[in-house]
Each structure stands twice: as structure tokens, then as C-alpha cells.
PDB file of C-alpha atoms and ligand atoms in Angstrom:
ATOM      1  CA  MET A   1      61.639  29.666  56.605  1.00 65.00           C
ATOM      2  CA  THR A   2      58.240  30.697  55.223  1.00 82.00           C
ATOM      3  CA  GLU A   3      55.060  28.514  54.421  1.00 87.00           C
ATOM      4  CA  HIS A   4      55.302  26.853  51.047  1.00 93.00           C
ATOM      5  CA  PHE A   5      52.070  25.263  50.149  1.00 97.00           C
ATOM      6  CA  VAL A   6      51.948  22.414  47.767  1.00 97.00           C
ATOM      7  CA  THR A   7      48.953  20.945  46.174  1.00 98.00           C
ATOM      8  CA  VAL A   8      48.487  17.288  47.186  1.00 97.00           C
ATOM      9  CA  ALA A   9      45.055  16.233  46.327  1.00 96.00           C
ATOM     10  CA  ARG A  10      41.497  17.365  45.008  1.00 96.00           C
ATOM     11  CA  LYS A  11      39.267  18.669  47.807  1.00 92.00           C
ATOM     12  CA  ASP A  12      36.668  15.605  47.349  1.00 92.00           C
ATOM     13  CA  PHE A  13      39.646  12.994  47.162  1.00 95.00           C
ATOM     14  CA  LEU A  14      38.948  11.756  50.774  1.00 97.00           C
ATOM     15  CA  GLU A  15      35.772  11.021  52.233  1.00 96.00           C
ATOM     16  CA  PRO A  16      35.361  11.556  56.107  1.00 96.00           C
ATOM     17  CA  GLY A  17      37.132   8.708  57.906  1.00 97.00           C
ATOM     18  CA  GLU A  18      39.568   8.156  55.057  1.00 98.00           C
ATOM     19  CA  LEU A  19      43.507   8.875  55.141  1.00 98.00           C
ATOM     20  CA  THR A  20      46.203   8.579  52.370  1.00 98.00           C
ATOM     21  CA  TYR A  21      49.854   9.162  52.037  1.00 98.00           C
ATOM     22  CA  VAL A  22      51.455  12.113  50.247  1.00 98.00           C
ATOM     23  CA  GLU A  23      54.834  13.764  49.984  1.00 97.00           C
ATOM     24  CA  VAL A  24      55.217  17.414  50.465  1.00 97.00           C
ATOM     25  CA  ASP A  25      58.667  18.779  49.809  1.00 94.00           C
ATOM     26  CA  ASP A  26      60.380  15.233  50.442  1.00 95.00           C
ATOM     27  CA  GLU A  27      58.511  14.948  53.821  1.00 96.00           C
ATOM     28  CA  PRO A  28      56.139  11.963  54.231  1.00 98.00           C
ATOM     29  CA  VAL A  29      52.740  13.298  55.211  1.00 98.00           C
ATOM     30  CA  CYS A  30      49.447  11.524  56.221  1.00 98.00           C
ATOM     31  CA  LEU A  31      46.662  13.473  55.036  1.00 98.00           C
ATOM     32  CA  ILE A  32      43.522  12.647  57.167  1.00 98.00           C
ATOM     33  CA  ASN A  33      39.689  13.608  56.567  1.00 98.00           C
ATOM     34  CA  LEU A  34      38.363  13.691  60.383  1.00 98.00           C
ATOM     35  CA  ASP A  35      34.632  14.227  60.098  1.00 96.00           C
ATOM     36  CA  GLY A  36      35.068  16.637  56.986  1.00 95.00           C
ATOM     37  CA  GLU A  37      38.052  18.489  58.491  1.00 96.00           C
ATOM     38  CA  LEU A  38      41.419  17.847  56.769  1.00 97.00           C
ATOM     39  CA  HIS A  39      44.385  17.262  59.045  1.00 98.00           C
ATOM     40  CA  ALA A  40      48.135  16.535  57.971  1.00 98.00           C
ATOM     41  CA  LEU A  41      50.616  14.869  60.113  1.00 98.00           C
ATOM     42  CA  ASN A  42      54.170  13.512  59.666  1.00 98.00           C
ATOM     43  CA  ASP A  43      53.551  10.252  58.384  1.00 98.00           C
ATOM     44  CA  MET A  44      56.575   8.516  60.167  1.00 98.00           C
ATOM     45  CA  CYS A  45      55.632   7.213  63.730  1.00 98.00           C
ATOM     46  CA  THR A  46      57.873   8.825  66.260  1.00 98.00           C
ATOM     47  CA  HIS A  47      58.120   5.359  68.028  1.00 98.00           C
ATOM     48  CA  GLU A  48      59.931   3.423  65.486  1.00 98.00           C
ATOM     49  CA  GLU A  49      59.758   3.201  61.526  1.00 97.00           C
ATOM     50  CA  ALA A  50      56.279   2.738  60.660  1.00 98.00           C
ATOM     51  CA  SER A  51      53.964   4.671  58.228  1.00 98.00           C
ATOM     52  CA  LEU A  52      50.911   6.346  59.970  1.00 98.00           C
ATOM     53  CA  SER A  53      48.912   6.236  56.761  1.00 98.00           C
ATOM     54  CA  ASP A  54      48.869   2.510  57.101  1.00 98.00           C
ATOM     55  CA  GLY A  55      47.186   2.854  60.442  1.00 98.00           C
ATOM     56  CA  THR A  56      43.529   3.056  61.479  1.00 97.00           C
ATOM     57  CA  ILE A  57      41.409   6.136  62.669  1.00 98.00           C
ATOM     58  CA  ASP A  58      39.742   5.609  65.823  1.00 97.00           C
ATOM     59  CA  GLY A  59      37.636   8.543  66.973  1.00 97.00           C
ATOM     60  CA  ASP A  60      40.035  11.650  66.706  1.00 97.00           C
ATOM     61  CA  GLU A  61      43.191   9.451  67.080  1.00 98.00           C
ATOM     62  CA  ILE A  62      45.279   7.538  64.427  1.00 98.00           C
ATOM     63  CA  GLU A  63      46.563   4.374  65.675  1.00 98.00           C
ATOM     64  CA  CYS A  64      50.000   3.102  64.471  1.00 98.00           C
ATOM     65  CA  PRO A  65      49.820  -0.239  62.678  1.00 98.00           C
ATOM     66  CA  LEU A  66      53.098  -1.491  64.299  1.00 98.00           C
ATOM     67  CA  HIS A  67      52.561  -1.452  68.047  1.00 98.00           C
ATOM     68  CA  GLY A  68      49.226   0.224  68.402  1.00 96.00           C
ATOM     69  CA  GLY A  69      50.615   3.481  69.814  1.00 98.00           C
ATOM     70  CA  ALA A  70      48.299   6.516  68.835  1.00 98.00           C
ATOM     71  CA  PHE A  71      48.262  10.256  67.990  1.00 98.00           C
ATOM     72  CA  ASN A  72      45.591  12.892  68.493  1.00 98.00           C
ATOM     73  CA  ILE A  73      44.876  13.829  64.816  1.00 98.00           C
ATOM     74  CA  ARG A  74      44.000  17.550  65.629  1.00 98.00           C
ATOM     75  CA  THR A  75      47.205  18.174  67.496  1.00 97.00           C
ATOM     76  CA  GLY A  76      49.716  15.430  66.763  1.00 98.00           C
ATOM     77  CA  ASP A  77      50.034  14.794  70.305  1.00 98.00           C
ATOM     78  CA  PRO A  78      50.792  11.352  71.828  1.00 98.00           C
ATOM     79  CA  THR A  79      47.670   9.514  73.199  1.00 98.00           C
ATOM     80  CA  SER A  80      48.570   5.824  73.458  1.00 97.00           C
ATOM     81  CA  PHE A  81      51.641   3.942  74.585  1.00 96.00           C
ATOM     82  CA  PRO A  82      54.210   3.324  73.352  1.00 98.00           C
ATOM     83  CA  VAL A  83      54.129   6.632  71.627  1.00 97.00           C
ATOM     84  CA  ALA A  84      55.454   9.296  73.856  1.00 98.00           C
ATOM     85  CA  VAL A  85      56.793  12.076  71.263  1.00 98.00           C
ATOM     86  CA  ALA A  86      54.366  14.219  69.334  1.00 98.00           C
ATOM     87  CA  THR A  87      54.339  13.918  65.635  1.00 98.00           C
ATOM     88  CA  GLU A  88      54.593  17.013  63.574  1.00 97.00           C
ATOM     89  CA  LYS A  89      51.276  18.762  62.472  1.00 97.00           C
ATOM     90  CA  TYR A  90      51.294  20.559  59.130  1.00 97.00           C
ATOM     91  CA  ALA A  91      49.092  23.561  57.862  1.00 97.00           C
ATOM     92  CA  VAL A  92      46.407  22.552  55.492  1.00 97.00           C
ATOM     93  CA  ARG A  93      44.327  24.936  53.371  1.00 97.00           C
ATOM     94  CA  ILE A  94      41.752  24.501  50.449  1.00 96.00           C
ATOM     95  CA  VAL A  95      42.339  26.651  47.431  1.00 97.00           C
ATOM     96  CA  GLY A  96      39.572  26.421  44.891  1.00 97.00           C
ATOM     97  CA  ASP A  97      39.057  22.532  44.685  1.00 96.00           C
ATOM     98  CA  GLU A  98      42.688  21.719  45.646  1.00 97.00           C
ATOM     99  CA  VAL A  99      44.051  20.547  49.068  1.00 98.00           C
ATOM    100  CA  GLN A 100      47.369  22.026  49.757  1.00 98.00           C
ATOM    101  CA  VAL A 101      49.810  21.344  52.518  1.00 98.00           C
ATOM    102  CA  SER A 102      52.893  23.225  53.906  1.00 97.00           C
ATOM    103  CA  VAL A 103      55.602  21.379  55.809  1.00 96.00           C
ATOM    104  CA  ARG A 104      57.457  24.664  56.439  1.00 86.00           C
ATOM    105  CA  LYS A 105      56.572  27.007  59.174  1.00 72.00           C
TER     106      LYS A 105
HETATM  107  S1  FES B   1      56.299   2.249  65.483  1.00 55.43           S
HETATM  108 FE1  FES B   1      54.414   3.298  65.907  1.00 55.43          FE
HETATM  109  S2  FES B   1      53.825   2.489  68.008  1.00 55.43           S
HETATM  110 FE2  FES B   1      55.787   1.721  67.524  1.00 55.43          FE
END
């Protein structure tokens, strides 16, 4: 499958430290502005059913709202119990003043 970028927001939509829920090709995505860098992770926690976009940013980690597990925002890797499985990290690019995400590799 080839990359398929979808516009999800304007470039200035999120301030550093903010996050939002978007959908890309029917996949739930958590879009995060981490210190001015945009990152996109699958929004569904890999532990149980919780939306990471309802969670909180703590340093370079996103903490799940349900049991406090956490993921590294830059890599999607698990960083805190009870999360043990990485979440998917997606490609993000800026085109003009639009933020685009691809959930396909
Ligand atoms: S559902 Fe996210 S830590 Fe349990």
C-alpha cells in the first residue's frame, strides 16, 4: 500500500502542548503538537479501549486517561505500565498551511 496523505488541519490549528482527535481513512488518530513538532499516533490505547486524545501530554509522553499507561509521542513505544504494546505512529507532513497525515505505509 502506498502513502495516502489526507489533510486534517491547518498548520496553526494546534499550539505546542495541544492535541486533538482526527480521522484519517477511517482510522482514529491522535494529532499532537510536541514543542512545535507535529506527531500522529493511533488514537486507541493498546491496553484497552480508551482514546489517547482524551489523555494528557507529560514531557514527550502521552498518558492514557483510563489507567495512566503512557506512550512515547515521538516513537509510539510504550513507556509506562500497564501499556506494553507500541501504538502505531503515522507520517505527518505540512503542505502549504495544511497538516496532512498518512495512515498507510
Ligand atoms: S486503556 Fe490505556 S492504559 Fe489502560
